[in-house]
Amino acid sequence: MHLTTLARHALSRGRTPADTYALLARRTREPLPSARAVCLALTIPLAETGRRLNDCYDALLADHHPNSETDTGELLEALGVFDVPKSLTDTELAVVDHLLTAIDAHGSLRPGHRHGLHRWFTTGNLTTAYLSLTSTHTLPRTGDPARYWTTLTTAGELLTTTHHCDTRITYALTHCRTQAAKHQKSIPPTSYATRPVHPAAPEAPVPAGAGL
């Protein structure tokens, strides 16, 4: 049976992608083809499959290590290798753009949090991504709190147009508006440097007999 067909059958029987990878890898002793078969069975595009597997090839897929298939499958799943991309609407793409701006303005976001956010962007789980950012504190020394909360306010307003009944977003949006207003008030007004006024230089003495 073709590996992708076998992977699709295993997934249809309720196996997780990690379990399916372990099943194939034990049978074939070939990590890379097994991982590729799982991705294709999940309908992940071939080009995206290749990019993801290239990123983790050296660490996880270059060599077969007996009895490690389960651990490898779980690592691949945790890294997002088996995440199925969701086709996003224009509104959802705009939300992602705002969330990426907020990430840049945060200034101290942990790498693990960033990784999780990008996985949620891929799978279209934008509500979870938004709520995770609204519950995170910024550091003024390294970030831009005013831009962070203002951007999250805009993202939340967009989300409410597609998630009308989600009270979690409503509460989070209220929190963002409050924080944005607070940080806007804390920004000192722009001061314009005035040109220094130097005292007039003393007039040079007029030589005796000048002008005669």
Short mmCIF file of N, CA, C and O in Angstrom, two decimals, residues 55-166:
data_model
loop_
_atom_site.label_atom_id
_atom_site.label_comp_id
_atom_site.label_asym_id
_atom_site.label_seq_id
_atom_site.Cartn_x
_atom_site.Cartn_y
_atom_site.Cartn_z
N ASP A 55 13.25 22.09 7.19
CA ASP A 55 13.60 22.84 8.40
C ASP A 55 14.00 21.92 9.55
O ASP A 55 14.79 22.32 10.41
N CYS A 56 13.43 20.72 9.60
CA CYS A 56 13.73 19.82 10.73
C CYS A 56 14.44 18.55 10.30
O CYS A 56 14.59 17.62 11.11
N TYR A 57 14.89 18.50 9.06
CA TYR A 57 15.48 17.26 8.54
C TYR A 57 16.71 16.83 9.34
O TYR A 57 16.80 15.69 9.81
N ASP A 58 17.67 17.73 9.49
CA ASP A 58 18.92 17.36 10.16
C ASP A 58 18.69 16.90 11.59
O ASP A 58 19.34 15.95 12.06
N ALA A 59 17.79 17.54 12.30
CA ALA A 59 17.58 17.23 13.71
C ALA A 59 16.75 15.97 13.93
O ALA A 59 17.00 15.22 14.89
N LEU A 60 15.79 15.70 13.04
CA LEU A 60 14.83 14.63 13.34
C LEU A 60 14.68 13.55 12.27
O LEU A 60 14.28 12.43 12.59
N LEU A 61 15.00 13.87 11.03
CA LEU A 61 14.63 12.95 9.95
C LEU A 61 15.79 12.40 9.14
O LEU A 61 15.59 11.59 8.24
N ALA A 62 17.00 12.80 9.47
CA ALA A 62 18.15 12.36 8.67
C ALA A 62 18.44 10.88 8.85
O ALA A 62 18.82 10.18 7.90
N ASP A 63 18.26 10.36 10.04
CA ASP A 63 18.60 8.96 10.34
C ASP A 63 17.47 8.31 11.12
O ASP A 63 16.77 8.96 11.91
N HIS A 64 17.32 7.01 10.91
CA HIS A 64 16.32 6.26 11.66
C HIS A 64 16.92 5.73 12.96
O HIS A 64 17.99 5.12 12.95
N HIS A 65 16.25 6.00 14.05
CA HIS A 65 16.69 5.50 15.36
C HIS A 65 15.58 4.60 15.91
O HIS A 65 14.51 5.09 16.26
N PRO A 66 15.82 3.29 15.93
CA PRO A 66 14.78 2.36 16.41
C PRO A 66 14.29 2.75 17.80
O PRO A 66 15.04 3.23 18.64
N ASN A 67 12.99 2.54 18.02
CA ASN A 67 12.32 2.80 19.30
C ASN A 67 12.17 4.30 19.63
O ASN A 67 11.78 4.64 20.74
N SER A 68 12.48 5.15 18.66
CA SER A 68 12.32 6.59 18.90
C SER A 68 11.19 7.18 18.05
O SER A 68 11.00 8.39 18.05
N GLU A 69 10.47 6.31 17.34
CA GLU A 69 9.47 6.81 16.39
C GLU A 69 8.37 7.62 17.08
O GLU A 69 7.93 8.64 16.55
N THR A 70 7.93 7.15 18.23
CA THR A 70 6.86 7.87 18.94
C THR A 70 7.33 9.25 19.37
O THR A 70 6.62 10.25 19.19
N ASP A 71 8.54 9.31 19.94
CA ASP A 71 9.07 10.61 20.38
C ASP A 71 9.24 11.56 19.20
O ASP A 71 8.92 12.76 19.29
N THR A 72 9.75 11.03 18.08
CA THR A 72 9.95 11.87 16.90
C THR A 72 8.62 12.39 16.38
O THR A 72 8.48 13.57 16.02
N GLY A 73 7.61 11.51 16.34
CA GLY A 73 6.30 11.94 15.88
C GLY A 73 5.72 13.04 16.74
O GLY A 73 5.15 14.02 16.24
N GLU A 74 5.89 12.94 18.06
CA GLU A 74 5.38 13.97 18.97
C GLU A 74 6.12 15.28 18.78
O GLU A 74 5.52 16.37 18.86
N LEU A 75 7.43 15.20 18.53
CA LEU A 75 8.20 16.42 18.29
C LEU A 75 7.77 17.10 17.00
O LEU A 75 7.63 18.32 16.93
N LEU A 76 7.57 16.28 15.96
CA LEU A 76 7.12 16.84 14.68
C LEU A 76 5.77 17.54 14.84
O LEU A 76 5.55 18.62 14.29
N GLU A 77 4.89 16.92 15.61
CA GLU A 77 3.58 17.53 15.83
C GLU A 77 3.71 18.82 16.63
O GLU A 77 3.05 19.83 16.33
N ALA A 78 4.57 18.81 17.67
CA ALA A 78 4.75 20.00 18.51
C ALA A 78 5.37 21.15 17.73
O ALA A 78 5.10 22.32 18.02
N LEU A 79 6.19 20.83 16.75
CA LEU A 79 6.83 21.86 15.93
C LEU A 79 5.88 22.45 14.88
O LEU A 79 6.22 23.42 14.21
N GLY A 80 4.73 21.84 14.73
CA GLY A 80 3.77 22.34 13.74
C GLY A 80 3.94 21.75 12.36
O GLY A 80 3.31 22.22 11.41
N VAL A 81 4.75 20.71 12.24
CA VAL A 81 4.97 20.11 10.92
C VAL A 81 3.67 19.55 10.34
O VAL A 81 3.44 19.58 9.13
N PHE A 82 2.79 19.07 11.21
CA PHE A 82 1.54 18.46 10.74
C PHE A 82 0.34 19.42 10.82
O PHE A 82 -0.80 18.99 10.67
N ASP A 83 0.59 20.70 11.08
CA ASP A 83 -0.51 21.66 11.13
C ASP A 83 -1.10 21.86 9.73
O ASP A 83 -0.38 22.11 8.76
N VAL A 84 -2.41 21.75 9.63
CA VAL A 84 -3.08 21.91 8.34
C VAL A 84 -3.38 23.39 8.11
O VAL A 84 -4.10 24.01 8.89
N PRO A 85 -2.84 24.01 7.05
CA PRO A 85 -3.08 25.43 6.81
C PRO A 85 -4.56 25.70 6.50
O PRO A 85 -5.21 24.92 5.81
N LYS A 86 -5.05 26.80 7.04
CA LYS A 86 -6.43 27.21 6.77
C LYS A 86 -6.42 28.38 5.80
O LYS A 86 -5.59 29.29 5.92
N SER A 87 -7.31 28.34 4.84
CA SER A 87 -7.45 29.46 3.91
C SER A 87 -8.18 30.59 4.63
O SER A 87 -9.31 30.41 5.08
N LEU A 88 -7.53 31.74 4.76
CA LEU A 88 -8.08 32.85 5.53
C LEU A 88 -8.82 33.84 4.63
O LEU A 88 -8.45 34.06 3.48
N THR A 89 -9.87 34.43 5.18
CA THR A 89 -10.61 35.47 4.48
C THR A 89 -9.79 36.78 4.52
O THR A 89 -8.79 36.88 5.24
N ASP A 90 -10.25 37.77 3.77
CA ASP A 90 -9.56 39.06 3.78
C ASP A 90 -9.56 39.67 5.18
O ASP A 90 -8.57 40.27 5.61
N THR A 91 -10.68 39.53 5.88
CA THR A 91 -10.76 40.06 7.25
C THR A 91 -9.77 39.34 8.16
O THR A 91 -9.07 39.97 8.97
N GLU A 92 -9.71 38.03 8.04
CA GLU A 92 -8.79 37.26 8.88
C GLU A 92 -7.34 37.60 8.56
O GLU A 92 -6.50 37.68 9.46
N LEU A 93 -7.04 37.82 7.28
CA LEU A 93 -5.67 38.20 6.91
C LEU A 93 -5.32 39.56 7.51
O LEU A 93 -4.18 39.79 7.95
N ALA A 94 -6.31 40.47 7.55
CA ALA A 94 -6.08 41.78 8.16
C ALA A 94 -5.83 41.64 9.65
O ALA A 94 -4.97 42.32 10.22
N VAL A 95 -6.56 40.73 10.30
CA VAL A 95 -6.34 40.48 11.73
C VAL A 95 -4.92 39.96 11.96
O VAL A 95 -4.22 40.42 12.88
N VAL A 96 -4.47 39.03 11.13
CA VAL A 96 -3.11 38.50 11.27
C VAL A 96 -2.08 39.61 11.12
O VAL A 96 -1.11 39.69 11.88
N ASP A 97 -2.29 40.51 10.15
CA ASP A 97 -1.36 41.63 9.96
C ASP A 97 -1.27 42.48 11.23
O ASP A 97 -0.18 42.89 11.65
N HIS A 98 -2.41 42.75 11.84
CA HIS A 98 -2.41 43.56 13.07
C HIS A 98 -1.74 42.81 14.22
O HIS A 98 -1.00 43.41 15.02
N LEU A 99 -1.97 41.52 14.31
CA LEU A 99 -1.34 40.74 15.38
C LEU A 99 0.17 40.68 15.20
O LEU A 99 0.93 40.72 16.17
N LEU A 100 0.63 40.61 13.96
CA LEU A 100 2.08 40.62 13.70
C LEU A 100 2.67 41.97 14.09
O LEU A 100 3.79 42.04 14.63
N THR A 101 1.94 43.05 13.82
CA THR A 101 2.40 44.38 14.24
C THR A 101 2.49 44.45 15.75
O THR A 101 3.44 45.02 16.32
N ALA A 102 1.50 43.89 16.44
CA ALA A 102 1.51 43.88 17.90
C ALA A 102 2.69 43.08 18.44
O ALA A 102 3.34 43.48 19.41
N ILE A 103 2.99 41.96 17.79
CA ILE A 103 4.14 41.15 18.22
C ILE A 103 5.42 41.98 18.14
O ILE A 103 6.25 41.97 19.05
N ASP A 104 5.58 42.73 17.06
CA ASP A 104 6.77 43.58 16.91
C ASP A 104 6.80 44.67 17.97
O ASP A 104 7.88 45.05 18.45
N ALA A 105 5.63 45.19 18.35
CA ALA A 105 5.57 46.28 19.33
C ALA A 105 5.71 45.79 20.76
O ALA A 105 5.93 46.59 21.66
N HIS A 106 5.57 44.48 20.96
CA HIS A 106 5.60 43.95 22.33
C HIS A 106 6.97 44.16 22.98
O HIS A 106 7.08 44.66 24.09
N GLY A 107 8.02 43.73 22.29
CA GLY A 107 9.37 43.98 22.78
C GLY A 107 9.99 42.90 23.62
O GLY A 107 11.21 42.88 23.81
N SER A 108 9.18 41.96 24.15
CA SER A 108 9.78 40.95 25.03
C SER A 108 9.09 39.60 24.91
O SER A 108 9.09 38.82 25.86
N LEU A 109 8.47 39.32 23.78
CA LEU A 109 7.73 38.07 23.60
C LEU A 109 8.70 36.88 23.54
O LEU A 109 9.69 36.91 22.81
N ARG A 110 8.39 35.86 24.31
CA ARG A 110 9.26 34.69 24.37
C ARG A 110 9.21 33.92 23.05
O ARG A 110 8.16 33.88 22.39
N PRO A 111 10.33 33.27 22.65
CA PRO A 111 10.33 32.49 21.40
C PRO A 111 9.24 31.42 21.34
O PRO A 111 8.62 31.21 20.30
N GLY A 112 9.00 30.75 22.49
CA GLY A 112 7.96 29.72 22.50
C GLY A 112 6.58 30.29 22.23
O GLY A 112 5.75 29.67 21.55
N HIS A 113 6.33 31.49 22.76
CA HIS A 113 5.04 32.15 22.53
C HIS A 113 4.92 32.55 21.06
O HIS A 113 3.86 32.37 20.45
N ARG A 114 5.99 33.06 20.50
CA ARG A 114 5.98 33.42 19.07
C ARG A 114 5.67 32.19 18.21
O ARG A 114 4.89 32.26 17.26
N HIS A 115 6.31 31.07 18.56
CA HIS A 115 6.10 29.84 17.78
C HIS A 115 4.63 29.43 17.85
O HIS A 115 4.01 29.07 16.84
N GLY A 116 4.06 29.47 19.06
CA GLY A 116 2.66 29.11 19.21
C GLY A 116 1.74 30.02 18.42
O GLY A 116 0.77 29.57 17.79
N LEU A 117 2.04 31.31 18.42
CA LEU A 117 1.22 32.27 17.67
C LEU A 117 1.24 31.98 16.17
O LEU A 117 0.20 31.99 15.51
N HIS A 118 2.43 31.71 15.66
CA HIS A 118 2.52 31.44 14.22
C HIS A 118 1.81 30.13 13.86
O HIS A 118 1.27 30.01 12.75
N ARG A 119 1.78 29.16 14.76
CA ARG A 119 1.02 27.94 14.52
C ARG A 119 -0.48 28.26 14.46
O ARG A 119 -1.21 27.74 13.61
N TRP A 120 -0.94 29.12 15.36
CA TRP A 120 -2.36 29.50 15.36
C TRP A 120 -2.71 30.29 14.11
O TRP A 120 -3.81 30.16 13.57
N PHE A 121 -1.78 31.12 13.62
CA PHE A 121 -2.03 31.84 12.38
C PHE A 121 -2.20 30.84 11.23
O PHE A 121 -3.07 31.00 10.37
N THR A 122 -1.34 29.83 11.20
CA THR A 122 -1.38 28.83 10.13
C THR A 122 -2.71 28.08 10.12
O THR A 122 -3.31 27.86 9.07
N THR A 123 -3.16 27.70 11.31
CA THR A 123 -4.39 26.90 11.40
C THR A 123 -5.65 27.75 11.47
O THR A 123 -6.76 27.21 11.54
N GLY A 124 -5.50 29.07 11.47
CA GLY A 124 -6.66 29.95 11.50
C GLY A 124 -7.30 30.11 12.86
O GLY A 124 -8.42 30.61 12.97
N ASN A 125 -6.57 29.74 13.91
CA ASN A 125 -7.11 29.86 15.27
C ASN A 125 -6.80 31.26 15.80
O ASN A 125 -6.03 31.44 16.76
N LEU A 126 -7.41 32.26 15.18
CA LEU A 126 -7.06 33.64 15.47
C LEU A 126 -7.59 34.12 16.82
O LEU A 126 -7.00 34.99 17.44
N THR A 127 -8.71 33.55 17.26
CA THR A 127 -9.24 33.94 18.56
C THR A 127 -8.26 33.59 19.67
O THR A 127 -7.97 34.40 20.55
N THR A 128 -7.72 32.37 19.62
CA THR A 128 -6.74 31.95 20.63
C THR A 128 -5.50 32.82 20.58
O THR A 128 -4.96 33.23 21.61
N ALA A 129 -5.05 33.14 19.36
CA ALA A 129 -3.87 33.99 19.20
C ALA A 129 -4.12 35.37 19.80
O ALA A 129 -3.29 35.92 20.53
N TYR A 130 -5.28 35.93 19.50
CA TYR A 130 -5.63 37.27 20.01
C TYR A 130 -5.71 37.27 21.53
O TYR A 130 -5.13 38.15 22.19
N LEU A 131 -6.40 36.31 22.10
CA LEU A 131 -6.57 36.27 23.55
C LEU A 131 -5.24 36.07 24.26
O LEU A 131 -5.00 36.61 25.35
N SER A 132 -4.33 35.31 23.66
CA SER A 132 -3.03 35.09 24.29
C SER A 132 -2.22 36.38 24.33
O SER A 132 -1.49 36.64 25.28
N LEU A 133 -2.37 37.23 23.30
CA LEU A 133 -1.64 38.50 23.28
C LEU A 133 -2.28 39.52 24.22
O LEU A 133 -1.56 40.31 24.86
N THR A 134 -3.61 39.51 24.33
CA THR A 134 -4.25 40.48 25.20
C THR A 134 -4.01 40.20 26.68
O THR A 134 -4.20 41.08 27.51
N SER A 135 -3.58 38.99 26.99
CA SER A 135 -3.31 38.65 28.39
C SER A 135 -1.82 38.75 28.72
O SER A 135 -1.38 38.33 29.78
N THR A 136 -1.05 39.30 27.79
CA THR A 136 0.40 39.42 27.96
C THR A 136 0.77 40.86 28.30
O THR A 136 0.20 41.80 27.74
N HIS A 137 1.72 41.04 29.19
CA HIS A 137 2.16 42.38 29.58
C HIS A 137 3.36 42.80 28.73
O HIS A 137 4.23 41.98 28.41
N THR A 138 3.39 44.06 28.38
CA THR A 138 4.51 44.60 27.60
C THR A 138 5.56 45.20 28.53
O THR A 138 5.28 45.50 29.69
N LEU A 139 6.75 45.38 27.99
CA LEU A 139 7.82 46.04 28.72
C LEU A 139 8.15 47.35 28.01
O LEU A 139 8.65 47.34 26.89
N PRO A 140 7.87 48.48 28.64
CA PRO A 140 8.09 49.78 27.99
C PRO A 140 9.53 49.99 27.55
O PRO A 140 9.79 50.71 26.60
N ARG A 141 10.48 49.36 28.25
CA ARG A 141 11.89 49.60 27.92
C ARG A 141 12.25 49.02 26.56
O ARG A 141 13.14 49.54 25.88
N THR A 142 11.61 47.94 26.16
CA THR A 142 11.98 47.27 24.91
C THR A 142 10.87 47.30 23.86
O THR A 142 11.12 46.96 22.71
N GLY A 143 9.67 47.68 24.26
CA GLY A 143 8.56 47.69 23.31
C GLY A 143 7.88 49.04 23.22
O GLY A 143 8.39 50.05 23.70
N ASP A 144 6.71 49.02 22.60
CA ASP A 144 5.92 50.24 22.41
C ASP A 144 4.50 49.94 22.87
O ASP A 144 3.63 49.57 22.07
N PRO A 145 4.24 50.08 24.19
CA PRO A 145 2.93 49.70 24.73
C PRO A 145 1.76 50.40 24.06
O PRO A 145 0.70 49.78 23.84
N ALA A 146 1.89 51.69 23.76
CA ALA A 146 0.78 52.40 23.13
C ALA A 146 0.42 51.79 21.79
O ALA A 146 -0.77 51.55 21.48
N ARG A 147 1.42 51.51 20.97
CA ARG A 147 1.16 50.88 19.65
C ARG A 147 0.64 49.47 19.83
O ARG A 147 -0.23 49.01 19.08
N TYR A 148 1.17 48.75 20.83
CA TYR A 148 0.75 47.37 21.09
C TYR A 148 -0.75 47.31 21.36
O TYR A 148 -1.49 46.57 20.70
N TRP A 149 -1.22 48.11 22.33
CA TRP A 149 -2.63 48.03 22.73
C TRP A 149 -3.55 48.65 21.70
O TRP A 149 -4.68 48.17 21.49
N THR A 150 -3.10 49.68 21.00
CA THR A 150 -3.92 50.28 19.95
C THR A 150 -4.12 49.29 18.80
O THR A 150 -5.22 49.15 18.25
N THR A 151 -3.04 48.59 18.44
CA THR A 151 -3.13 47.61 17.36
C THR A 151 -4.02 46.44 17.75
O THR A 151 -4.81 45.94 16.94
N LEU A 152 -3.91 45.99 19.00
CA LEU A 152 -4.77 44.89 19.45
C LEU A 152 -6.23 45.33 19.51
O LEU A 152 -7.14 44.51 19.29
N THR A 153 -6.48 46.61 19.79
CA THR A 153 -7.85 47.12 19.76
C THR A 153 -8.43 47.00 18.36
O THR A 153 -9.56 46.52 18.17
N THR A 154 -7.65 47.38 17.36
CA THR A 154 -8.12 47.28 15.97
C THR A 154 -8.34 45.83 15.58
O THR A 154 -9.35 45.50 14.92
N ALA A 155 -7.42 44.95 15.97
CA ALA A 155 -7.57 43.53 15.66
C ALA A 155 -8.84 42.96 16.31
O ALA A 155 -9.58 42.19 15.68
N GLY A 156 -9.10 43.35 17.55
CA GLY A 156 -10.29 42.87 18.24
C GLY A 156 -11.57 43.35 17.59
O GLY A 156 -12.56 42.62 17.49
N GLU A 157 -11.57 44.60 17.13
CA GLU A 157 -12.75 45.14 16.46
C GLU A 157 -13.04 44.37 15.17
O GLU A 157 -14.20 44.11 14.83
N LEU A 158 -11.98 43.97 14.47
CA LEU A 158 -12.17 43.16 13.26
C LEU A 158 -12.70 41.77 13.61
O LEU A 158 -13.58 41.24 12.92
N LEU A 159 -12.18 41.20 14.67
CA LEU A 159 -12.62 39.87 15.08
C LEU A 159 -14.10 39.85 15.47
O LEU A 159 -14.80 38.87 15.22
N THR A 160 -14.56 40.93 16.08
CA THR A 160 -15.96 40.96 16.49
C THR A 160 -16.91 40.97 15.31
O THR A 160 -18.09 40.61 15.45
N THR A 161 -16.42 41.34 14.13
CA THR A 161 -17.29 41.32 12.95
C THR A 161 -17.55 39.90 12.46
O THR A 161 -18.51 39.67 11.72
N THR A 162 -16.69 38.96 12.86
CA THR A 162 -16.87 37.57 12.44
C THR A 162 -17.17 36.64 13.61
O THR A 162 -17.51 35.48 13.40
N HIS A 163 -17.02 37.14 14.84
CA HIS A 163 -17.29 36.33 16.03
C HIS A 163 -18.22 37.14 16.96
O HIS A 163 -17.84 37.55 18.05
N HIS A 164 -19.44 37.36 16.50
CA HIS A 164 -20.35 38.27 17.19
C HIS A 164 -20.67 37.83 18.62
O HIS A 164 -20.86 38.67 19.49
N CYS A 165 -20.75 36.54 18.85
CA CYS A 165 -21.25 36.05 20.14
C CYS A 165 -20.15 35.58 21.08
O CYS A 165 -20.44 34.97 22.11
N ASP A 166 -18.90 35.81 20.74
CA ASP A 166 -17.81 35.34 21.59
C ASP A 166 -17.51 36.40 22.65
O ASP A 166 -16.85 37.41 22.38
#
